[in-house]
Coordinates of C-alpha atoms (C1' of nucleotides) in Angstrom, one line a residue:
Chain N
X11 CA -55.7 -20.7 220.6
X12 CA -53.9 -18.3 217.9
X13 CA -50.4 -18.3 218.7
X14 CA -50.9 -14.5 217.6
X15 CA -48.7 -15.0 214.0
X16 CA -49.8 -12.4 211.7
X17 CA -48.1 -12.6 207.7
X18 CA -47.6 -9.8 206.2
X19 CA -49.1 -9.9 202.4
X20 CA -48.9 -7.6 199.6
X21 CA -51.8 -5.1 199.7
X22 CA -52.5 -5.8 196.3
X23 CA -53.6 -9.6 196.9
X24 CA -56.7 -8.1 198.5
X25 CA -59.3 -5.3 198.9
X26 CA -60.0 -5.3 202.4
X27 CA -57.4 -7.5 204.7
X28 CA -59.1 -10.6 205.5
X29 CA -56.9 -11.3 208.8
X30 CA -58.8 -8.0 210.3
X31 CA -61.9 -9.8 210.3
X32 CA -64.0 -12.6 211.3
X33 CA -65.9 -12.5 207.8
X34 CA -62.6 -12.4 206.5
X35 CA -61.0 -15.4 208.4
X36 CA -63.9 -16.9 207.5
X37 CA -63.4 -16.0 203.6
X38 CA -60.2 -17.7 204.1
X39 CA -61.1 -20.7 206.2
X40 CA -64.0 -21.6 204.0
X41 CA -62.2 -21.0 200.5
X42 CA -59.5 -23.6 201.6
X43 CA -61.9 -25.9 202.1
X44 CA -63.9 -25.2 198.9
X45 CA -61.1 -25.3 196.3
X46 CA -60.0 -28.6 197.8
X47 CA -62.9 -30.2 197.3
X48 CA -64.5 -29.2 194.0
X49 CA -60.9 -27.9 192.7
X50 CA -60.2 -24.7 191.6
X51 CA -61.9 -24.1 188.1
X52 CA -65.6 -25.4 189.8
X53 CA -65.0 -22.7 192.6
X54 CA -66.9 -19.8 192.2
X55 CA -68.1 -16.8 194.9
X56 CA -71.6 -17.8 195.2
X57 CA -70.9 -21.5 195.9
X58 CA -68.3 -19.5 198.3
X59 CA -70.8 -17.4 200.0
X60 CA -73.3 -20.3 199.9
X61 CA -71.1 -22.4 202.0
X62 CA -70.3 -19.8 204.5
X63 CA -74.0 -18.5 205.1
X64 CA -72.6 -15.2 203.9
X65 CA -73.3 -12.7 200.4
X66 CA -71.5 -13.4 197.0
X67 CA -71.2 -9.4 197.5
X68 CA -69.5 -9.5 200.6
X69 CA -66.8 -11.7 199.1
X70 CA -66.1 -9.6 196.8
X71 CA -65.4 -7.0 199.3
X72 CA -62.3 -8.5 200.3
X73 CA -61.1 -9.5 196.8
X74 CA -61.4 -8.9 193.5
X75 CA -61.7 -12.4 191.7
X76 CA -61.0 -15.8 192.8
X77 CA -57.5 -16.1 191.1
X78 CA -56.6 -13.5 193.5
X79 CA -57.7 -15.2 196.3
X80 CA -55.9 -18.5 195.1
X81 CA -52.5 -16.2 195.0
X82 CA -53.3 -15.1 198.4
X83 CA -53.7 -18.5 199.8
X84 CA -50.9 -19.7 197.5
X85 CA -48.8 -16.7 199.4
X86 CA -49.8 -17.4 202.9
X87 CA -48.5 -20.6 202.2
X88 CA -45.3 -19.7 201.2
X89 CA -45.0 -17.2 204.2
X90 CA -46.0 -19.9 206.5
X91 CA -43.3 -22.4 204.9
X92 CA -40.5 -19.5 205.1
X93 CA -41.7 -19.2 209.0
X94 CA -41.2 -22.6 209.4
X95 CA -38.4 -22.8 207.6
X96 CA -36.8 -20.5 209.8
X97 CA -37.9 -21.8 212.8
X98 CA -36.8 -25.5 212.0
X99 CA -33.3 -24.3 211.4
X100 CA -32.4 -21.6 214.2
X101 CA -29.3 -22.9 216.1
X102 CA -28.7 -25.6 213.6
X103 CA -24.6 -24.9 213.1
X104 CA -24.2 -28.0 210.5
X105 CA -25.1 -26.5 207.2
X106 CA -26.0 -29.7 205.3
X107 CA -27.9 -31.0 208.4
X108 CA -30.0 -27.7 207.6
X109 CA -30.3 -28.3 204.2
X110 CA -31.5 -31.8 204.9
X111 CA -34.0 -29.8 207.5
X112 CA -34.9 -27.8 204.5
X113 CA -36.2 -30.3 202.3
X114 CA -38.4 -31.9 204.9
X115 CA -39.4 -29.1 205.8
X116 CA -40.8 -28.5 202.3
X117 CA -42.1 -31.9 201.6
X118 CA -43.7 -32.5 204.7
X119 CA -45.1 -28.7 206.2
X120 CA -48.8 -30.4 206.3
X121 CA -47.3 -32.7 209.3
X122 CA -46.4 -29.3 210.8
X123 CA -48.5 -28.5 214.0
X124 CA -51.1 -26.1 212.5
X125 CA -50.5 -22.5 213.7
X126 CA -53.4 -20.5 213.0
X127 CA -56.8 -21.6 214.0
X128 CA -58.8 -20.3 210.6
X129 CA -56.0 -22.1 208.3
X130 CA -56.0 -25.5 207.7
X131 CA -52.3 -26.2 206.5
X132 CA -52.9 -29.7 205.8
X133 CA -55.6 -28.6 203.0
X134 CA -54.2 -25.8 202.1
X135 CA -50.6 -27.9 201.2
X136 CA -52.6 -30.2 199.1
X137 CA -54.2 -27.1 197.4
X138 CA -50.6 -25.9 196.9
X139 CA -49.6 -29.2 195.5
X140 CA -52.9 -29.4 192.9
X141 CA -53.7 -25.7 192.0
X142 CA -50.1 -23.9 192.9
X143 CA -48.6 -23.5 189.7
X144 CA -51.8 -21.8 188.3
X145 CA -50.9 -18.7 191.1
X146 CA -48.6 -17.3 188.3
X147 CA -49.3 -19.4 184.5
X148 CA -51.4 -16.6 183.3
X149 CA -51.3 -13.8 180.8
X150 CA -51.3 -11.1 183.6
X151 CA -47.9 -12.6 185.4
X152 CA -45.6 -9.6 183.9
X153 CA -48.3 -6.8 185.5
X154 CA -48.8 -9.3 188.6
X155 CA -44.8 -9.3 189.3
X156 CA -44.8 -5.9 188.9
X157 CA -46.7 -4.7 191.9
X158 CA -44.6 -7.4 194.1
X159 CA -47.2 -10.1 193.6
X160 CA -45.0 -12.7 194.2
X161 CA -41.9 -11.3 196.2
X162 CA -43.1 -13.9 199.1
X163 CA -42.0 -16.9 196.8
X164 CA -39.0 -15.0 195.6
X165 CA -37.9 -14.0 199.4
X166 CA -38.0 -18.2 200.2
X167 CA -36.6 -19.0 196.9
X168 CA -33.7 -16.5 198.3
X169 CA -33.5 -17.9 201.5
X170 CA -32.9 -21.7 200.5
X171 CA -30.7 -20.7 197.7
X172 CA -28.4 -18.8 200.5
X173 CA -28.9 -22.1 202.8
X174 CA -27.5 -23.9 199.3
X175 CA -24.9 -21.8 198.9
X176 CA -23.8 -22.2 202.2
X177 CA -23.4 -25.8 201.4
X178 CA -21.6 -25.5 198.3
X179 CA -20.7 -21.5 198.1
X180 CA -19.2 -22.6 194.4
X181 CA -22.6 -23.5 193.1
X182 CA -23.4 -22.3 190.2
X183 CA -27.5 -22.8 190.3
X184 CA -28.1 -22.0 193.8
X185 CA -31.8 -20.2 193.0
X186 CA -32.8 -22.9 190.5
X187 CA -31.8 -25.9 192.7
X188 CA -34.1 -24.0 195.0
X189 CA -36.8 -23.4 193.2
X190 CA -36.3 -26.9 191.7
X191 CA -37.1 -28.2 194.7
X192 CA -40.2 -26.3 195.3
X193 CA -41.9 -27.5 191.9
X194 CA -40.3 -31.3 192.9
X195 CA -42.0 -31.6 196.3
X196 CA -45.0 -30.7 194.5
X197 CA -44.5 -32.8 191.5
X198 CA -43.9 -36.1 192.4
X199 CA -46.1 -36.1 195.3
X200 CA -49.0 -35.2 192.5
X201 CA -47.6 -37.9 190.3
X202 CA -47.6 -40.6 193.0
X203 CA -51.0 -40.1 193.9
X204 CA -52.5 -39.6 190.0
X205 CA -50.0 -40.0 187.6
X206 CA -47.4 -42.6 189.0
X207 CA -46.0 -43.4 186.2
X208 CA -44.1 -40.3 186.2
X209 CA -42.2 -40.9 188.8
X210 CA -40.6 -43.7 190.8
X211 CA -41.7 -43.0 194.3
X212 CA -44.4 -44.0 196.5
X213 CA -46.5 -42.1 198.8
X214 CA -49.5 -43.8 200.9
X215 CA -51.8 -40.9 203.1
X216 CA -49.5 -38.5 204.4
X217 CA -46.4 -40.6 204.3
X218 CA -43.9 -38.8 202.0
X219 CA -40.7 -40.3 202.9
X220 CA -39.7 -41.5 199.5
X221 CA -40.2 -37.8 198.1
X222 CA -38.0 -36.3 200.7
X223 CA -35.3 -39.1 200.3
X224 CA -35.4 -38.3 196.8
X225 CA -34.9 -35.0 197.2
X226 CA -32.0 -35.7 199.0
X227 CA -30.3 -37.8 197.0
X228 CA -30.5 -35.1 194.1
X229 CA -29.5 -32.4 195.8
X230 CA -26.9 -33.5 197.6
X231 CA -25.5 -35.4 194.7
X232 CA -25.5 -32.1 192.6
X233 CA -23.5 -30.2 195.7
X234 CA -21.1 -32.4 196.2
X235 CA -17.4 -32.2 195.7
Chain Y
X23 CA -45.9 -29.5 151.9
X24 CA -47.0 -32.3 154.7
X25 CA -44.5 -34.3 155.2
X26 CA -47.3 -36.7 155.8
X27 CA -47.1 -37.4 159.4
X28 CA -50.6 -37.8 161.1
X29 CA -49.9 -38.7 165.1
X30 CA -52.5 -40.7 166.4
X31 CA -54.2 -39.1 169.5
X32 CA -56.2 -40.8 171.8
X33 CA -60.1 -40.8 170.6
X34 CA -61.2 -39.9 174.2
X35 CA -59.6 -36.4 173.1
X36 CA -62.0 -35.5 170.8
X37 CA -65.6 -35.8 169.8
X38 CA -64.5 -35.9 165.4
X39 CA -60.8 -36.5 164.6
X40 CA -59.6 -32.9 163.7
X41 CA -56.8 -34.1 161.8
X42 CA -59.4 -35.7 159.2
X43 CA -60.8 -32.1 157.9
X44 CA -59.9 -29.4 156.7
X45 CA -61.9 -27.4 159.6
X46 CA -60.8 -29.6 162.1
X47 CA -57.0 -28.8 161.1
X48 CA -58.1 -25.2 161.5
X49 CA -58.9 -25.4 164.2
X50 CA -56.0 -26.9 165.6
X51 CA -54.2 -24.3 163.8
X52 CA -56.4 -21.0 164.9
X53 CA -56.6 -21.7 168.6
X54 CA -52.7 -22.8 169.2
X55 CA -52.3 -18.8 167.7
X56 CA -55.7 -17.6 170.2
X57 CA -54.5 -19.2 173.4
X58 CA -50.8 -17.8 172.8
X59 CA -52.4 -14.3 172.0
X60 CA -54.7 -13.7 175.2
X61 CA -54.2 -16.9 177.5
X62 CA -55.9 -20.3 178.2
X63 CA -58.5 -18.3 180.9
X64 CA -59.8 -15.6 178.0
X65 CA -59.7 -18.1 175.4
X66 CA -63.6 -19.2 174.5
X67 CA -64.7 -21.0 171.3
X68 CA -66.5 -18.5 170.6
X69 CA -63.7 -16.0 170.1
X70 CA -61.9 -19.1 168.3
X71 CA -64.8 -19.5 166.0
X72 CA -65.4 -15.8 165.1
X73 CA -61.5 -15.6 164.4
X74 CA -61.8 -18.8 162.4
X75 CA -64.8 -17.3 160.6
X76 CA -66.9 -20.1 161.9
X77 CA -69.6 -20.9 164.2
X78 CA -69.0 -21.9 167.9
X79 CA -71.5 -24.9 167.5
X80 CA -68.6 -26.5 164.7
X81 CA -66.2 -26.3 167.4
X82 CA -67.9 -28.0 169.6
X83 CA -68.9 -31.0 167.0
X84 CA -64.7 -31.6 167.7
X85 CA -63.9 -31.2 171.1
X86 CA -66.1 -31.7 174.3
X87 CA -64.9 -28.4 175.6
X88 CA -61.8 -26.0 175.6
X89 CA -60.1 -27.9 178.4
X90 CA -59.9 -31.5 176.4
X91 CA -59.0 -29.1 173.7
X92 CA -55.6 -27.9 175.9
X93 CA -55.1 -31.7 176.7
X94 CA -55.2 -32.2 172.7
X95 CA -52.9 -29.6 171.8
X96 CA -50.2 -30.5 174.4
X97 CA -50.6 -34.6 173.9
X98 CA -50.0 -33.1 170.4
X99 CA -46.9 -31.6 171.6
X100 CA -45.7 -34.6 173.4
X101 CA -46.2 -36.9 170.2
X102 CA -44.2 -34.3 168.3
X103 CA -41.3 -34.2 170.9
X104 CA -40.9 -38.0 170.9
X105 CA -40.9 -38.2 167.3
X106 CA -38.2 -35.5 167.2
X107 CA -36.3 -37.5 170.0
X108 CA -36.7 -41.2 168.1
X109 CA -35.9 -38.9 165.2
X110 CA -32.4 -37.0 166.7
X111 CA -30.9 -39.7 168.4
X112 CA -31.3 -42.3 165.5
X113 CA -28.0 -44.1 165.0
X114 CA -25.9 -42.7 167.9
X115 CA -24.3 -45.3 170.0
X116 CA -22.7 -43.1 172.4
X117 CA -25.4 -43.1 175.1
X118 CA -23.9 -40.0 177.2
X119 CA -24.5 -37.6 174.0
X120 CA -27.8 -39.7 173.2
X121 CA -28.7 -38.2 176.6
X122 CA -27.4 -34.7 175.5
X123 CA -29.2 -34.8 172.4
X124 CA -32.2 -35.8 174.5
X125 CA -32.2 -32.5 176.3
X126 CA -31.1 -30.5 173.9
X127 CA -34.2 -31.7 171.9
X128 CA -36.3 -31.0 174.8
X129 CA -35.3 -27.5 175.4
X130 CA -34.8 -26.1 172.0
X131 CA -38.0 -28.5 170.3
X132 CA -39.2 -24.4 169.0
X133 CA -36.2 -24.4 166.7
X134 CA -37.0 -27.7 164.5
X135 CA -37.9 -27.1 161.6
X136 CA -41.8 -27.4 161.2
X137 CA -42.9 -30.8 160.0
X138 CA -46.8 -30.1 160.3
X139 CA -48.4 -27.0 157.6
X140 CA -51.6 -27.0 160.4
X141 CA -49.1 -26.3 163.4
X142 CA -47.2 -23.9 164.0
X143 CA -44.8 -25.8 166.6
X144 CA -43.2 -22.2 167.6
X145 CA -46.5 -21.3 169.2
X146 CA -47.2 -24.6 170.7
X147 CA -44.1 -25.0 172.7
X148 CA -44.7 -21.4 174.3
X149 CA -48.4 -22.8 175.2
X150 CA -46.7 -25.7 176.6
X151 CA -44.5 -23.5 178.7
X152 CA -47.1 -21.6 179.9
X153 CA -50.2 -23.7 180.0
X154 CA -48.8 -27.0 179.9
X155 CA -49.3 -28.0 182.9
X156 CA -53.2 -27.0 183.4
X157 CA -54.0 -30.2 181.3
X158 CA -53.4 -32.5 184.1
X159 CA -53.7 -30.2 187.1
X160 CA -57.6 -30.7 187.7
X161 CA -60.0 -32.4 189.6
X162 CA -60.7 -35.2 187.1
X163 CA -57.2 -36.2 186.5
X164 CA -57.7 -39.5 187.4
X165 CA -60.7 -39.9 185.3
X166 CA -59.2 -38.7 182.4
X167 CA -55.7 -40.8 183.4
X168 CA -58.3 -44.0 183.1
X169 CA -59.2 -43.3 179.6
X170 CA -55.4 -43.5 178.5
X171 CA -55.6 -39.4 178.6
X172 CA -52.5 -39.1 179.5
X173 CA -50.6 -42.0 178.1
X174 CA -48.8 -39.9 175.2
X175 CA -47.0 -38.2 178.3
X176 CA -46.1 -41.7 179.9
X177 CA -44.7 -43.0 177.3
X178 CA -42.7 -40.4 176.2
X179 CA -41.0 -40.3 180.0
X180 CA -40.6 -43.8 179.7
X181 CA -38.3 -43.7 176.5
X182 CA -36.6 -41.1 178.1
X183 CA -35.9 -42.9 181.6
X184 CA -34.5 -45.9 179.4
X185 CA -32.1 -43.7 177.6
X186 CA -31.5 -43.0 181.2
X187 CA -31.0 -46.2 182.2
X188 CA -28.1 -46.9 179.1
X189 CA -26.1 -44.0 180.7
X190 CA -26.5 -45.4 184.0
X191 CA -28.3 -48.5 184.8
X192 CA -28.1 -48.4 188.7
X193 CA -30.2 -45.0 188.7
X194 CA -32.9 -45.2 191.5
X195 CA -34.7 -42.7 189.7
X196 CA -34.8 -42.6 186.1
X197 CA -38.5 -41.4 185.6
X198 CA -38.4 -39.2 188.1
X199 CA -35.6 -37.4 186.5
X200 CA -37.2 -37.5 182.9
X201 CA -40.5 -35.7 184.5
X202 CA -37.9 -33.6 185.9
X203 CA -35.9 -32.8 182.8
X204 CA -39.6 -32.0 181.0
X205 CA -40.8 -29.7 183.6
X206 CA -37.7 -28.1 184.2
X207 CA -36.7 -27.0 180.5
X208 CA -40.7 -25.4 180.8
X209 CA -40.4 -23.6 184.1
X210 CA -36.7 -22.1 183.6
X211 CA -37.8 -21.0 180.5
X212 CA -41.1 -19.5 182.1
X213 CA -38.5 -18.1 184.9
X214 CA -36.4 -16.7 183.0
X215 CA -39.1 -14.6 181.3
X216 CA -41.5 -13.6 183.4
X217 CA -39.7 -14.6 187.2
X218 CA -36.3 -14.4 186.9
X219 CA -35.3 -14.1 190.2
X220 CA -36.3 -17.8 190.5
X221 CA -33.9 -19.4 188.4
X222 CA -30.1 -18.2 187.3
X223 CA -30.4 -18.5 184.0
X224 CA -31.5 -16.1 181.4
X225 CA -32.5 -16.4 177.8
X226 CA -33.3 -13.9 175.2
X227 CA -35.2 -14.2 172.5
X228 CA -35.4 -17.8 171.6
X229 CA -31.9 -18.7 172.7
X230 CA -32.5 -21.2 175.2
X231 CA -28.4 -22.5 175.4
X232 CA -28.2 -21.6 179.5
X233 CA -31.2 -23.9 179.6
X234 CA -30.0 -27.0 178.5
X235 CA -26.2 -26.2 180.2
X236 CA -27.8 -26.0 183.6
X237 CA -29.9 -29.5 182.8
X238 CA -27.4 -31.0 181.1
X239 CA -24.8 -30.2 184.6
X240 CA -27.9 -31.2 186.4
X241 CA -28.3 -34.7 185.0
X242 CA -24.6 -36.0 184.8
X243 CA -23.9 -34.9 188.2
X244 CA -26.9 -37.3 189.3
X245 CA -25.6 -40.3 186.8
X246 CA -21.7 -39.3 187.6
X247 CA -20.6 -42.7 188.9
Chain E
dT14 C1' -75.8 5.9 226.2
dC15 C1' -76.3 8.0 222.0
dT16 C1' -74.4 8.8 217.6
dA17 C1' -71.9 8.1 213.6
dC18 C1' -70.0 5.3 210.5
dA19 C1' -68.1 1.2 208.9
dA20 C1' -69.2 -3.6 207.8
dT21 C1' -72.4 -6.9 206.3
dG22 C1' -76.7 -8.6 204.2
dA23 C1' -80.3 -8.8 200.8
dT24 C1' -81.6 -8.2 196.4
dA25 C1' -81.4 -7.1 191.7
dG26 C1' -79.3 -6.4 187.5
dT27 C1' -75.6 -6.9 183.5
dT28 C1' -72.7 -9.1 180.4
dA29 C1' -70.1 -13.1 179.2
dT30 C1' -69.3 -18.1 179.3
dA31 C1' -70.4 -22.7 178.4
dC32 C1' -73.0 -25.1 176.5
dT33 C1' -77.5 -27.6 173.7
dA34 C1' -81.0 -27.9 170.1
dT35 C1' -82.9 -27.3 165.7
dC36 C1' -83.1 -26.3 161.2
dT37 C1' -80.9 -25.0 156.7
dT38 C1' -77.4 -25.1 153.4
dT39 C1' -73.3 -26.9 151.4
dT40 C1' -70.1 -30.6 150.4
dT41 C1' -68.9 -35.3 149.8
dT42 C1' -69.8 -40.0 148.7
dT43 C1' -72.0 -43.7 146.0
Chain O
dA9 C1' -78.7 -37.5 140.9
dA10 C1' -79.8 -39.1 145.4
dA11 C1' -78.4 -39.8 150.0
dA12 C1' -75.8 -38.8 153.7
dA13 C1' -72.5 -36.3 156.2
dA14 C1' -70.5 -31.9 157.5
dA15 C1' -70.9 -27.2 158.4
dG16 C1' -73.5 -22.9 159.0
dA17 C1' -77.1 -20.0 161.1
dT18 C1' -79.7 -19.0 164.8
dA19 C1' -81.8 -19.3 169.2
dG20 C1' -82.1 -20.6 173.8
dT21 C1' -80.7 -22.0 178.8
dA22 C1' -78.0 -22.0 183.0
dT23 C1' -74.4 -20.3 185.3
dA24 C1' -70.3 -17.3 186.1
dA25 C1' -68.4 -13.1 187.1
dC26 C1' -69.2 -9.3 188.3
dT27 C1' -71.5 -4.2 189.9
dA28 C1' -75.0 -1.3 192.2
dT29 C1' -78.2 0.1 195.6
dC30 C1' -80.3 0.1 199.8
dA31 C1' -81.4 -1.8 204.3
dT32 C1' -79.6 -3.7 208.6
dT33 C1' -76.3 -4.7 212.2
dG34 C1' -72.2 -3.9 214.9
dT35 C1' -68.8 -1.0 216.9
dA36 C1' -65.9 2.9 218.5
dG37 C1' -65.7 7.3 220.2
dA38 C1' -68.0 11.8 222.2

DNA sequence: TCTACAATGATAGTTATACTATCTTTTTTT
DNA sequence: AAAAAAAGATAGTATAACTATCATTGTAGA
């Protein structure tokens, strides 16, 4: 049922490209899976491998550790939301109706109807929410950036800062709106589900309407004339 | 030189009070200089006890484990920051530049002068930026949020979002916007060193002034009546 | 269809991490 | 000076994070 959507992700993210593969679909499939349920640190290979009836070795054939996997995942993600992104906006002429499109889009991509078979997006958003920002908090960021690690996240951020600017073309903080609202849509959906006292919105299941009303409000406030 | 200033911590955080001994402060003080130097991952107390010129087993009489550790270090942080806040904004009855001192605290907390001999607060906020958030991103979050973990952090959101509320008491979102302002001043900074394609701001050295502008334009766009 | 070769599996081994346990020595308290 | 608490020294265990080697299976081209 693969709708045939292939991403394109930095060669460095892996050894061996796990979308050539069964094993390496699987690798992917699995992992998703895994690190949402015993979170990221508790992850290892073997409990990997062990899960999927395969080898710890053969893991390892198609990446070198497990942060790089979680970047990889982290990066499919972001291509995904960029895909959707664009696909949610073609034809929209009414640049704040886009921008409105935008945030949804962002806050609610699990809702999205899943596009590849071996990717669960729904999991995969929540391990974006939990485990995202550890993608790039690390000592090795600088060497990371350097080989285009994370270009994916800095294409989107680019693309919803032009959307922003298209808004408001006098904006002065068009790129950290954007990424703003990356880390938000996260956030508070995090905090409402473990730390609510952080924020002042309410999510129950799925249902984050308060998060992308929120978002809303705050951006649209800061574009305004 | 102590100014005599001993923040109380929540016992949960640690097995023996490290503030109470003279190993326990160096500890403190040793790994907030290891965890800057090679990262939270890398760090071990066993490399924090050789530096120290102890043995790993003391280490481990004070804290359960290098993670509660992190938590320690940063609630540490977040004790400091509101006593800086309670501190700066003593006696101004203007609640607009309250607010502005409020962020200005946030962002530039590095540049206080140092009120603790056992911490060097430089080092700390750069942890904070980098490896703040790992102390609530795990999978026992809300077991560790039951024990009061996390409180510090709540409360110190809370006194902001009611300095908030003076400068506008019809904001919908007043905690939101302090978690905001907290893990905004962190990330832009982080940006701005290591991504900078994600924000527009730049900093050099420890001159963090485009930081607090862009929050500062942020937050009285949102409470602009 | 056979052959070659790439991919995977099975197994073993290495070094480091994340602890726990026990005993001795030093320091502090009374 | 004795008792108790803290710290040091040492050793040990389980698991993580790999690497290496060889056997087996699957597949693409002659």
């Amino acid at each position: 049922m693969s709708i045939g959507i292939k991403f394109t992700l930095n060669e460095h993210l892996f050894l061996r490209d796990p979308q050539d593969s069964k094993l390496g679909k699987k690798i992917i499939k699995e992992s998703i899976v895994l690190i949402d349920e015993i979170g990221f640190e508790a992850f290892t290979f073997k409990k990997l491998a062990k899960q999927m009836q395969s080898t710890e070795a053969s893991v390892y054939r198609y990446f070198e550790n497990k942060h790089v996997l979680l970047i990889y995942l982290v990066s499919w993600y972001w291509e995904w939301m960029s895909y959707l992104i664009d696909f949610n906006t073609m034809n929209i002429e009414d640049h704040e109706r886009g921008l409105k499109i935008v945030i949804r889009t962002i806050v609610d991509a699990s809702r999205e109807n899943p596009a590849i078979d071996y990717v669960n997006e729904t999991i995969l958003h929540r391990i974006v929410i939990s485990e995202g920002s550890k993608a790039y908090h690390t000592k090795h960021v600088d060497e990371e950036n350097k080989h285009g690690i994370f270009k994916t996240y800095k294409d989107l951020i680019q693309k919803v800062a032009n959307i922003i600017l298209k808004v408001q073309p006098n904006f002065k903080y068009p790129r950290s709106l954007a990424s703003n609202l990356f880390e938000m849509a996260n956030n508070h959906i995090f905090f409402a589900q473990h730390l609510p006292r952080l924020t002042d919105i309410e999510v129950q299941e799925d249902n984050y309407t308060e998060v992308s009303e929120m978002m809303e409000y705050f951006t649209f406030r800061l574009l305004a004339n």
